[in-house]
């Protein structure tokens, strides 16, 4: 049998927010950019943010989930538009991930500077990525200080990439799959 590491004994509930954050830093996730837009008098105004909470929920029907802070301005826009694009980033896209992890007013310049195309089904921006999806709102659930949004996948595609971008221990990393 393998060695079982020592474990701090807690009351059963996470002692603090930082305890949970410390544990979750040990869980590697993929990284994506989620984009949506709002219609204004001046025309369509796009926004995009970096997300690592993407989860496949169902294959039939094809559903995914994303989680956002309840006070997120991006979430408010997404709930109004009820459609969005997802670009799954490869390891060469760390700069893109960092640009869209910034506050909204700083993301505006990134939207203008990075190559993108409007999704055929939703009009949400898609960025060069190893995979992409276009989604429509299906449902949401308020969970603690976050909102989990369920989306129906309307369209998707894969562009083979040698290495995905992952988020682990508070930073971005390259994962080299063994072939």
Coordinates of C-alpha atoms in Angstrom, one line a residue:
X1 CA 0.0 0.0 0.0
X2 CA 1.1 3.6 -0.7
X3 CA 1.9 6.1 2.0
X4 CA -1.1 8.1 3.2
X5 CA -0.1 11.7 3.9
X6 CA -0.9 13.4 7.2
X7 CA -4.1 15.5 7.0
X8 CA -5.1 18.5 9.1
X9 CA -8.3 17.7 10.9
X10 CA -11.0 20.3 10.5
X11 CA -14.6 20.5 11.6
X12 CA -15.8 19.2 8.3
X13 CA -16.4 22.6 6.8
X14 CA -13.7 24.7 5.2
X15 CA -12.2 26.8 8.0
X16 CA -11.7 29.9 5.8
X17 CA -12.0 31.0 2.3
X18 CA -8.2 30.9 2.0
X19 CA -8.2 27.2 3.1
X20 CA -10.5 26.3 0.2
X21 CA -8.5 28.4 -2.2
X22 CA -5.2 26.7 -1.1
X23 CA -6.7 23.3 -1.7
X24 CA -8.2 24.2 -5.1
X25 CA -4.8 25.6 -6.2
X26 CA -3.7 21.9 -6.4
X27 CA -6.4 21.1 -9.0
X28 CA -5.3 21.7 -12.6
X29 CA -7.9 23.2 -14.9
X30 CA -7.9 24.2 -18.5
X31 CA -8.2 27.9 -19.5
X32 CA -10.6 29.6 -21.8
X33 CA -11.8 33.0 -22.9
X34 CA -15.6 33.5 -22.8
X35 CA -17.0 36.4 -24.9
X36 CA -20.4 38.0 -25.2
X37 CA -21.7 41.4 -26.2
X38 CA -24.4 44.0 -25.6
X39 CA -26.3 46.0 -28.1
X40 CA -26.0 49.8 -27.6
X41 CA -27.1 52.8 -29.6
X42 CA -23.5 53.0 -31.0
X43 CA -23.7 49.3 -32.1
X44 CA -22.5 46.0 -30.6
X45 CA -20.0 46.3 -27.7
X46 CA -18.0 43.1 -27.1
X47 CA -16.5 41.9 -23.8
X48 CA -14.5 38.8 -22.9
X49 CA -13.0 37.3 -19.8
X50 CA -10.6 34.5 -18.9
X51 CA -12.3 31.6 -17.2
X52 CA -11.2 28.3 -15.8
X53 CA -14.5 27.0 -14.5
X54 CA -15.7 25.4 -17.8
X55 CA -17.3 22.0 -17.2
X56 CA -19.1 19.6 -19.5
X57 CA -22.5 18.9 -18.0
X58 CA -24.2 16.7 -20.6
X59 CA -23.5 15.1 -24.0
X60 CA -27.2 14.7 -24.9
X61 CA -28.3 17.4 -25.0
X62 CA -24.8 19.1 -25.3
X63 CA -24.6 21.3 -22.2
X64 CA -21.7 23.1 -20.4
X65 CA -21.5 25.2 -17.3
X66 CA -19.5 28.3 -16.4
X67 CA -19.3 30.0 -13.0
X68 CA -19.0 33.7 -12.3
X69 CA -18.9 35.9 -9.2
X70 CA -22.4 37.1 -8.5
X71 CA -21.3 40.8 -8.8
X72 CA -19.6 40.3 -12.2
X73 CA -20.5 42.9 -14.8
X74 CA -19.6 40.3 -17.5
X75 CA -22.2 37.9 -16.0
X76 CA -24.9 40.7 -16.2
X77 CA -24.1 41.2 -19.9
X78 CA -24.1 37.5 -20.6
X79 CA -27.5 37.1 -18.8
X80 CA -28.9 39.9 -20.9
X81 CA -27.6 38.6 -24.3
X82 CA -28.1 34.9 -23.3
X83 CA -25.4 33.8 -25.8
X84 CA -21.7 33.6 -25.8
X85 CA -18.6 32.1 -27.4
X86 CA -15.9 30.0 -25.7
X87 CA -12.3 29.8 -26.9
X88 CA -10.3 27.0 -25.3
X89 CA -6.7 28.3 -25.1
X90 CA -3.5 26.5 -26.0
X91 CA -0.1 27.0 -24.2
X92 CA 0.9 29.6 -26.7
X93 CA -2.1 31.8 -25.6
X94 CA -0.9 32.7 -22.2
X95 CA -0.8 36.4 -23.2
X96 CA -4.4 36.2 -24.3
X97 CA -5.4 34.7 -20.9
X98 CA -3.6 37.4 -19.0
X99 CA -5.1 40.2 -21.1
X100 CA -8.7 39.0 -20.4
X101 CA -8.0 38.4 -16.7
X102 CA -7.8 42.2 -16.2
X103 CA -10.6 44.6 -15.2
X104 CA -13.2 45.4 -17.8
X105 CA -11.8 48.8 -18.9
X106 CA -8.4 47.2 -19.6
X107 CA -10.0 44.3 -21.6
X108 CA -11.4 46.8 -24.1
X109 CA -8.0 47.4 -25.7
X110 CA -7.3 43.7 -25.8
X111 CA -10.5 43.2 -27.7
X112 CA -9.3 45.6 -30.4
X113 CA -5.8 44.3 -30.6
X114 CA -6.2 40.5 -30.8
X115 CA -7.4 38.7 -33.9
X116 CA -10.9 37.3 -33.6
X117 CA -13.9 36.5 -35.6
X118 CA -17.6 36.7 -34.8
X119 CA -19.2 33.3 -34.3
X120 CA -21.6 32.3 -37.1
X121 CA -24.4 31.3 -34.7
X122 CA -24.1 33.8 -31.9
X123 CA -22.0 36.7 -33.1
X124 CA -19.9 36.4 -30.0
X125 CA -16.1 36.7 -30.6
X126 CA -14.0 33.6 -31.0
X127 CA -10.2 33.9 -30.6
X128 CA -7.6 31.6 -32.2
X129 CA -7.8 28.5 -29.9
X130 CA -7.4 24.8 -29.7
X131 CA -11.2 24.5 -29.4
X132 CA -14.3 26.7 -29.6
X133 CA -18.0 26.6 -28.8
X134 CA -20.9 28.9 -29.3
X135 CA -23.6 28.6 -26.6
X136 CA -27.1 29.8 -25.7
X137 CA -28.4 30.2 -22.2
X138 CA -30.3 27.2 -20.8
X139 CA -30.4 27.8 -17.0
X140 CA -28.6 29.2 -14.0
X141 CA -28.1 28.5 -10.3
X142 CA -27.1 30.9 -7.6
X143 CA -24.5 29.0 -5.5
X144 CA -22.9 30.9 -2.6
X145 CA -21.1 34.0 -4.0
X146 CA -21.2 32.7 -7.6
X147 CA -23.7 32.0 -10.3
X148 CA -23.4 28.8 -12.3
X149 CA -24.7 29.3 -15.9
X150 CA -25.7 26.3 -18.0
X151 CA -25.4 26.7 -21.7
X152 CA -26.6 24.7 -24.6
X153 CA -23.8 24.1 -27.2
X154 CA -25.0 25.3 -30.6
X155 CA -21.8 24.9 -32.5
X156 CA -18.2 23.8 -31.8
X157 CA -14.9 22.9 -33.4
X158 CA -11.4 21.7 -32.7
X159 CA -8.1 23.0 -34.0
X160 CA -5.4 20.5 -32.9
X161 CA -2.9 22.0 -30.6
X162 CA 0.3 20.3 -29.3
X163 CA -0.1 21.6 -25.8
X164 CA -3.0 23.1 -23.8
X165 CA -2.8 26.0 -21.4
X166 CA -3.5 24.9 -17.8
X167 CA -4.0 26.8 -14.6
X168 CA -2.3 25.3 -11.5
X169 CA -1.1 26.6 -8.2
X170 CA -2.0 30.2 -9.1
X171 CA -0.2 30.3 -12.4
X172 CA -0.4 29.3 -16.1
X173 CA 1.5 26.3 -17.3
X174 CA 2.1 24.3 -20.4
X175 CA 1.1 20.7 -20.4
X176 CA 3.0 18.4 -22.7
X177 CA 0.8 15.3 -23.4
X178 CA 2.7 12.1 -24.0
X179 CA 2.1 10.8 -27.4

